[in-house]
mmCIF file of C-alpha atoms in Angstrom:
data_model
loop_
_atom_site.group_PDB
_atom_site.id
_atom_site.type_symbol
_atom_site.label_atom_id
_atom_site.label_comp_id
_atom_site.label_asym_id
_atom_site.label_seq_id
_atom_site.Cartn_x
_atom_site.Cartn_y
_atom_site.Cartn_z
ATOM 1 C CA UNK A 5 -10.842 32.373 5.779
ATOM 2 C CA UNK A 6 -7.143 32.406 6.613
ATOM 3 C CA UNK A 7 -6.850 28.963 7.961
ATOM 4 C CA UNK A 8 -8.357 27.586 4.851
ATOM 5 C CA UNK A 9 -5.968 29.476 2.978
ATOM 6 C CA UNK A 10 -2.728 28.324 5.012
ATOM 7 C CA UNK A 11 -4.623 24.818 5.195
ATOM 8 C CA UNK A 12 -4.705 24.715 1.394
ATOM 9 C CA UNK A 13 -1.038 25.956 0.801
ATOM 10 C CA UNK A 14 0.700 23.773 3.662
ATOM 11 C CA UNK A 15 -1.307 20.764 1.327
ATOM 12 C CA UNK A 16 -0.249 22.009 -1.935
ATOM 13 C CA UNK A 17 3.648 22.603 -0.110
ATOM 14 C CA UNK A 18 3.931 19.150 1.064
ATOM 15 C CA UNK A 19 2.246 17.438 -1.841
ATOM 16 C CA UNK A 20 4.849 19.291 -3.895
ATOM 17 C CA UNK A 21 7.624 17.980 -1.746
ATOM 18 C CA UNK A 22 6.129 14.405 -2.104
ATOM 19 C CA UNK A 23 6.691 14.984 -5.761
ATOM 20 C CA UNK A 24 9.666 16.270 -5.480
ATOM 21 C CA UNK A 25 11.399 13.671 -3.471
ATOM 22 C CA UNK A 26 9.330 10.517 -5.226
ATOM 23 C CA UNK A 27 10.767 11.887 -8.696
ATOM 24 C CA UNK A 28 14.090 11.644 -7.002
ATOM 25 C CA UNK A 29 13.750 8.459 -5.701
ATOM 26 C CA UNK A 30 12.991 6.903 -8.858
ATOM 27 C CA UNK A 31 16.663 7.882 -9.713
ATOM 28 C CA UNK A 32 18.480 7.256 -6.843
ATOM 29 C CA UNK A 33 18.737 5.175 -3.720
ATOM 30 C CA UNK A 34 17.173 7.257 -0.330
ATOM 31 C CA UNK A 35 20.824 7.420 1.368
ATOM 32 C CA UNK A 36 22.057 9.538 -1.816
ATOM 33 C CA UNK A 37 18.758 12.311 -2.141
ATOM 34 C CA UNK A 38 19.255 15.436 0.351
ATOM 35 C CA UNK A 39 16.576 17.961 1.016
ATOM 36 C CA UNK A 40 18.715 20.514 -0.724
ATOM 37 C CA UNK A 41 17.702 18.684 -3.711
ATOM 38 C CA UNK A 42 13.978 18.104 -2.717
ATOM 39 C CA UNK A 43 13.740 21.769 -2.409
ATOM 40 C CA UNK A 44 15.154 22.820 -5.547
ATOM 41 C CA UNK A 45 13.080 20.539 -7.308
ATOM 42 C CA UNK A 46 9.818 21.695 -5.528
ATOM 43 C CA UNK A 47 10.533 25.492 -5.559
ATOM 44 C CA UNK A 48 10.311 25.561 -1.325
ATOM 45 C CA UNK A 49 12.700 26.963 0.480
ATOM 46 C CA UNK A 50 14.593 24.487 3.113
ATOM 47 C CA UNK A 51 13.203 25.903 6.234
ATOM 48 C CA UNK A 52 9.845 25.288 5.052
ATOM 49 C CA UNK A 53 10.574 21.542 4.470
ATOM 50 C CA UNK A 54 11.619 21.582 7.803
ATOM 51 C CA UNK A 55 8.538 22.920 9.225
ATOM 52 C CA UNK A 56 7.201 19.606 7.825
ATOM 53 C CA UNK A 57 10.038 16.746 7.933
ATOM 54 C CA UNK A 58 12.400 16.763 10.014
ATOM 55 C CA UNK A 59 14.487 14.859 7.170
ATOM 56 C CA UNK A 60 13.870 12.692 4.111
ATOM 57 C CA UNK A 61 13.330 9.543 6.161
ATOM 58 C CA UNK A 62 10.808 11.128 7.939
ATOM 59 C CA UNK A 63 9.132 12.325 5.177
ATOM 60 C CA UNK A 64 9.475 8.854 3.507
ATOM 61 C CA UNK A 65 7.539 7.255 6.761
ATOM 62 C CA UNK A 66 4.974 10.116 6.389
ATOM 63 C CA UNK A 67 4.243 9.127 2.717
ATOM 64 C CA UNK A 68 4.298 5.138 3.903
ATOM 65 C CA UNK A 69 1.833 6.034 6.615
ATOM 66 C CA UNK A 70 0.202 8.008 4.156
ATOM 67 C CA UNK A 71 -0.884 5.251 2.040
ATOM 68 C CA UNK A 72 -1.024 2.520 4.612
ATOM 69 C CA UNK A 73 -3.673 4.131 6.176
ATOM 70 C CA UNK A 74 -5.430 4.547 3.083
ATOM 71 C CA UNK A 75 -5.380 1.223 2.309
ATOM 72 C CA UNK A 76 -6.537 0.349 5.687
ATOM 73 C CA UNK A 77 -9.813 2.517 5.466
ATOM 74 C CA UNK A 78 -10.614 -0.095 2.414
ATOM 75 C CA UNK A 79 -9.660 -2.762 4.029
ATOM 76 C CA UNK A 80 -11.763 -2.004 7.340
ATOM 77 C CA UNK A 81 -14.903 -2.403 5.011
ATOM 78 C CA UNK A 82 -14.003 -5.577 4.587
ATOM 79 C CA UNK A 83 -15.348 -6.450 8.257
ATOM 80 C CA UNK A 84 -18.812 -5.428 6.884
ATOM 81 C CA UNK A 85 -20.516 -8.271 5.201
ATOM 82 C CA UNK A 86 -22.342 -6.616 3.488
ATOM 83 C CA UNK A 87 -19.413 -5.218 1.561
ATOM 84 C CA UNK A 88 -18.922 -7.179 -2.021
ATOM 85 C CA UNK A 89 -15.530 -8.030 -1.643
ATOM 86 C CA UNK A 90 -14.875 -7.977 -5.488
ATOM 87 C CA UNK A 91 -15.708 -4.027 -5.599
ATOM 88 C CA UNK A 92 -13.513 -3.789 -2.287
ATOM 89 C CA UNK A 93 -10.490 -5.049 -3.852
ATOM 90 C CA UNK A 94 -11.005 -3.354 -7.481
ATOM 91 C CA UNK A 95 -10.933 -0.139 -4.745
ATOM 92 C CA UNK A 96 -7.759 -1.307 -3.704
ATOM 93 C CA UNK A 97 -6.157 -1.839 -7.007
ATOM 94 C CA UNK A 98 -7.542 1.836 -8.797
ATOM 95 C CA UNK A 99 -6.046 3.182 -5.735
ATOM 96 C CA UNK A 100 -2.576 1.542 -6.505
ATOM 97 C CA UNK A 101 -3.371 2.171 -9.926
ATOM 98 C CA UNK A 102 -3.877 6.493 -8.680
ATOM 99 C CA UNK A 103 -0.567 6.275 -6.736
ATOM 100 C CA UNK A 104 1.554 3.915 -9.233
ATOM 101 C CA UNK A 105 4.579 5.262 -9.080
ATOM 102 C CA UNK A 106 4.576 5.631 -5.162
ATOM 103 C CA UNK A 107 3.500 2.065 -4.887
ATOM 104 C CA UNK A 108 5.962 0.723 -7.830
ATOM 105 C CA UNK A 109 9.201 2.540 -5.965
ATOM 106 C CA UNK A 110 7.488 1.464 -2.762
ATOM 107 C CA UNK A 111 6.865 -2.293 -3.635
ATOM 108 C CA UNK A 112 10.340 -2.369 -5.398
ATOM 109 C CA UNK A 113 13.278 -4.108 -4.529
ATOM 110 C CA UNK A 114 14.999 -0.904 -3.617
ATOM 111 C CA UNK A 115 11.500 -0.137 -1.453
ATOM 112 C CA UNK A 116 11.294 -0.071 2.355
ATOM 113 C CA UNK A 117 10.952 -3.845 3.462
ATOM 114 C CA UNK A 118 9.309 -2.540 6.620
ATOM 115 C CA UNK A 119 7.018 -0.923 4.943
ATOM 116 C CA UNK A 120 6.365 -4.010 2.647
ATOM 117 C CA UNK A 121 5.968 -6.165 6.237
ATOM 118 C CA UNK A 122 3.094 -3.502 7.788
ATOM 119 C CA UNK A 123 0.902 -4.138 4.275
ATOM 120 C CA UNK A 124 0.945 -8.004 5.416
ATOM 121 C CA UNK A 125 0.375 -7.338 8.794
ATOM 122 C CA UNK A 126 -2.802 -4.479 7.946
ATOM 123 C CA UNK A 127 -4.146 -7.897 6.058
ATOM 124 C CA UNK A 128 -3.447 -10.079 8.636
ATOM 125 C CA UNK A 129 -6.120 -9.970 11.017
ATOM 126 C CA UNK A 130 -9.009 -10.138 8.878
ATOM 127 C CA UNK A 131 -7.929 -12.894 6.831
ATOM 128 C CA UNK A 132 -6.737 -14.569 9.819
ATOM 129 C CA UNK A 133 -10.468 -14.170 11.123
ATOM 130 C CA UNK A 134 -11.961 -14.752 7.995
ATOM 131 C CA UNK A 135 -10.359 -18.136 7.716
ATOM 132 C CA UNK A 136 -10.760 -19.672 11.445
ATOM 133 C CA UNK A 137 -13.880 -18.414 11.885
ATOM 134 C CA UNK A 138 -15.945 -19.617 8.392
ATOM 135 C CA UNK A 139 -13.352 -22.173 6.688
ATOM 136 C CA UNK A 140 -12.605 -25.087 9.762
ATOM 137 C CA UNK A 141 -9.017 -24.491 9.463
ATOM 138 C CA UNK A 142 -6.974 -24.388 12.104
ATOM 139 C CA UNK A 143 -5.022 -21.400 13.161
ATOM 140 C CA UNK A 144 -1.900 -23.023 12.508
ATOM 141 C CA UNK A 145 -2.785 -23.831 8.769
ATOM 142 C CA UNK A 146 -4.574 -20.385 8.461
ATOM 143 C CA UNK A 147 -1.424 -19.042 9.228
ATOM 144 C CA UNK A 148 0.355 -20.721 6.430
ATOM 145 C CA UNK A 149 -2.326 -19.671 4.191
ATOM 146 C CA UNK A 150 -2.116 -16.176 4.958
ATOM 147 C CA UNK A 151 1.910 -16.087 4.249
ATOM 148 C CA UNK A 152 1.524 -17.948 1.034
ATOM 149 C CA UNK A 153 -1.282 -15.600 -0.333
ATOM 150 C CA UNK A 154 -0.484 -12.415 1.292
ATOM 151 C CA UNK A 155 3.443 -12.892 -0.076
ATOM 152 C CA UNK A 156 1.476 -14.096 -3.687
ATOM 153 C CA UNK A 157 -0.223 -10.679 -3.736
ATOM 154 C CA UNK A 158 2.595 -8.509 -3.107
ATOM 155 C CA UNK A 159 3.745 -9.910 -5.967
ATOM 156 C CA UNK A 160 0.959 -10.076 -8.373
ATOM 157 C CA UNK A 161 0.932 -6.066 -7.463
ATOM 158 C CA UNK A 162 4.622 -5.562 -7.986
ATOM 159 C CA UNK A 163 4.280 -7.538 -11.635
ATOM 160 C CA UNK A 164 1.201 -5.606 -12.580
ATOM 161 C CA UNK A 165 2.815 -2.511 -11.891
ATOM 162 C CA UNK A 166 6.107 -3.395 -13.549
ATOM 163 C CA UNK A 167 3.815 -3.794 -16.451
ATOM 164 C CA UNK A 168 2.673 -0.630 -16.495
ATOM 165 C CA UNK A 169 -0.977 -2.177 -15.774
ATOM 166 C CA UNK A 170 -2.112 -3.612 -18.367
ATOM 167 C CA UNK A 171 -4.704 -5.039 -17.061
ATOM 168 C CA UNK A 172 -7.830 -3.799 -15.390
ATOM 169 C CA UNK A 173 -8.358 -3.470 -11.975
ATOM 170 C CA UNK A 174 -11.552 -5.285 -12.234
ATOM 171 C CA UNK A 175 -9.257 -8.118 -13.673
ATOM 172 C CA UNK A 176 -6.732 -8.374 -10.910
ATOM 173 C CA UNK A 177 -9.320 -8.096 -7.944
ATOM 174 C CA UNK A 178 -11.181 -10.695 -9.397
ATOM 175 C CA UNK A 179 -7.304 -12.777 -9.981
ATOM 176 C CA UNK A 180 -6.244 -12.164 -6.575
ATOM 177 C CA UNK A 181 -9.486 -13.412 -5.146
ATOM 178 C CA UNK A 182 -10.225 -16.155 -6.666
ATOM 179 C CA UNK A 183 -6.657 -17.569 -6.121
ATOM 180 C CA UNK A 184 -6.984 -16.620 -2.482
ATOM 181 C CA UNK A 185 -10.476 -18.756 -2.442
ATOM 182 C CA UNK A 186 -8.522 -21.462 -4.445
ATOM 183 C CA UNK A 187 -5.634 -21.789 -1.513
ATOM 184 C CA UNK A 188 -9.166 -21.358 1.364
ATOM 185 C CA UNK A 189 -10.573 -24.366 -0.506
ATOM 186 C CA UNK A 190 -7.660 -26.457 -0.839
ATOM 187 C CA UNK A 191 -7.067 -25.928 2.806
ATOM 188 C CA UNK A 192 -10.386 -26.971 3.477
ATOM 189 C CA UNK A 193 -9.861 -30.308 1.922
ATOM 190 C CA UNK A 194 -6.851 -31.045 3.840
ATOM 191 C CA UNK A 195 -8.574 -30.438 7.316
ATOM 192 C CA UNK A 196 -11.181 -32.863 6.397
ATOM 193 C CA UNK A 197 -8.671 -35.546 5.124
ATOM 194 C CA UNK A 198 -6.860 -35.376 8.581
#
């Protein structure tokens, strides 16, 4: 009974911290927030933050890895064929939707550009696949594919969250994929006129 009790508070102590230090980093840039802040803000004392982080970078990577791997469990489903790829990516965007102001200070100019690079490469591989393997496109050109639309997305995501998500995420998974198939197709057509 103990262990779920210290299991629960160590979740409720860090998801406090992530608060904490996203509400601060909506204000300011990461180089100016110290975890003498963090902790006031959160109501946790500083040696319990460091139980956890050893600083606010590393508890920025923890939050990145956080959500990278969550997006990677959807995207796994993806190699399933079964899966409908329009309810797949809907997934994707409620989830950004859930986490919107992680993913709009994460996406933003002022966000972590490596962070921004390992969402293209968690893509990569699949569509990669996807389009060698069932569209007769060469590697090469599947490669330039894959920059264009995976770049396209990033985008699409960082408007729709700029504006406050107006739209559904029905609407933008079914947006993002057919523009995807629209760049597959048109690719298509230029292998065969070669």
């Amino acid at each position: 009974m103990k262990d779920v009790k210290d299991d629960r508070r160590v979740k409720y102590t860090k998801m406090v911290l992530k608060e904490s230090f996203i509400n601060l980093l909506e204000k300011k840039d990461i180089s100016q927030i110290t975890v003498k802040e963090i902790c006031e803000d959160a109501d946790i004392n500083r040696a319990t933050f460091y139980s956890h982080y050893t600083d606010v970078y590393d508890l920025l990577k923890k939050i990145e890895n956080e959500l990278l791997e969550n997006v990677n469990v959807y995207l796994s489903q993806l190699y399933h064929k079964e899966v409908n790829e329009t309810q797949l990516t809907e997934k994707i965007f409620t989830y950004i939707k859930e986490n919107a102001k992680l993913c709009r200070l994460l996406l933003s100019e002022r966000g972590d550009l490596s962070f921004q690079k390992k969402i293209m490469i968690l893509v990569y591989d699949k569509i990669i696949n996807d389009l060698t393997d069932n569209s007769n496109i060469s590697r090469e050109d599947a490669e330039y594919v894959y920059s264009f639309a995976i770049t396209g997305c990033v985008g699409i995501v960082q408007k729709w969250l700029d504006e406050d998500m107006k739209k559904s995420p029905r609407f933008m998974a079914e947006m993002v994929l057919k523009l995807t198939l629209g760049l597959i197709n048109i690719s298509r057509l230029q292998e065969k006129q070669r």
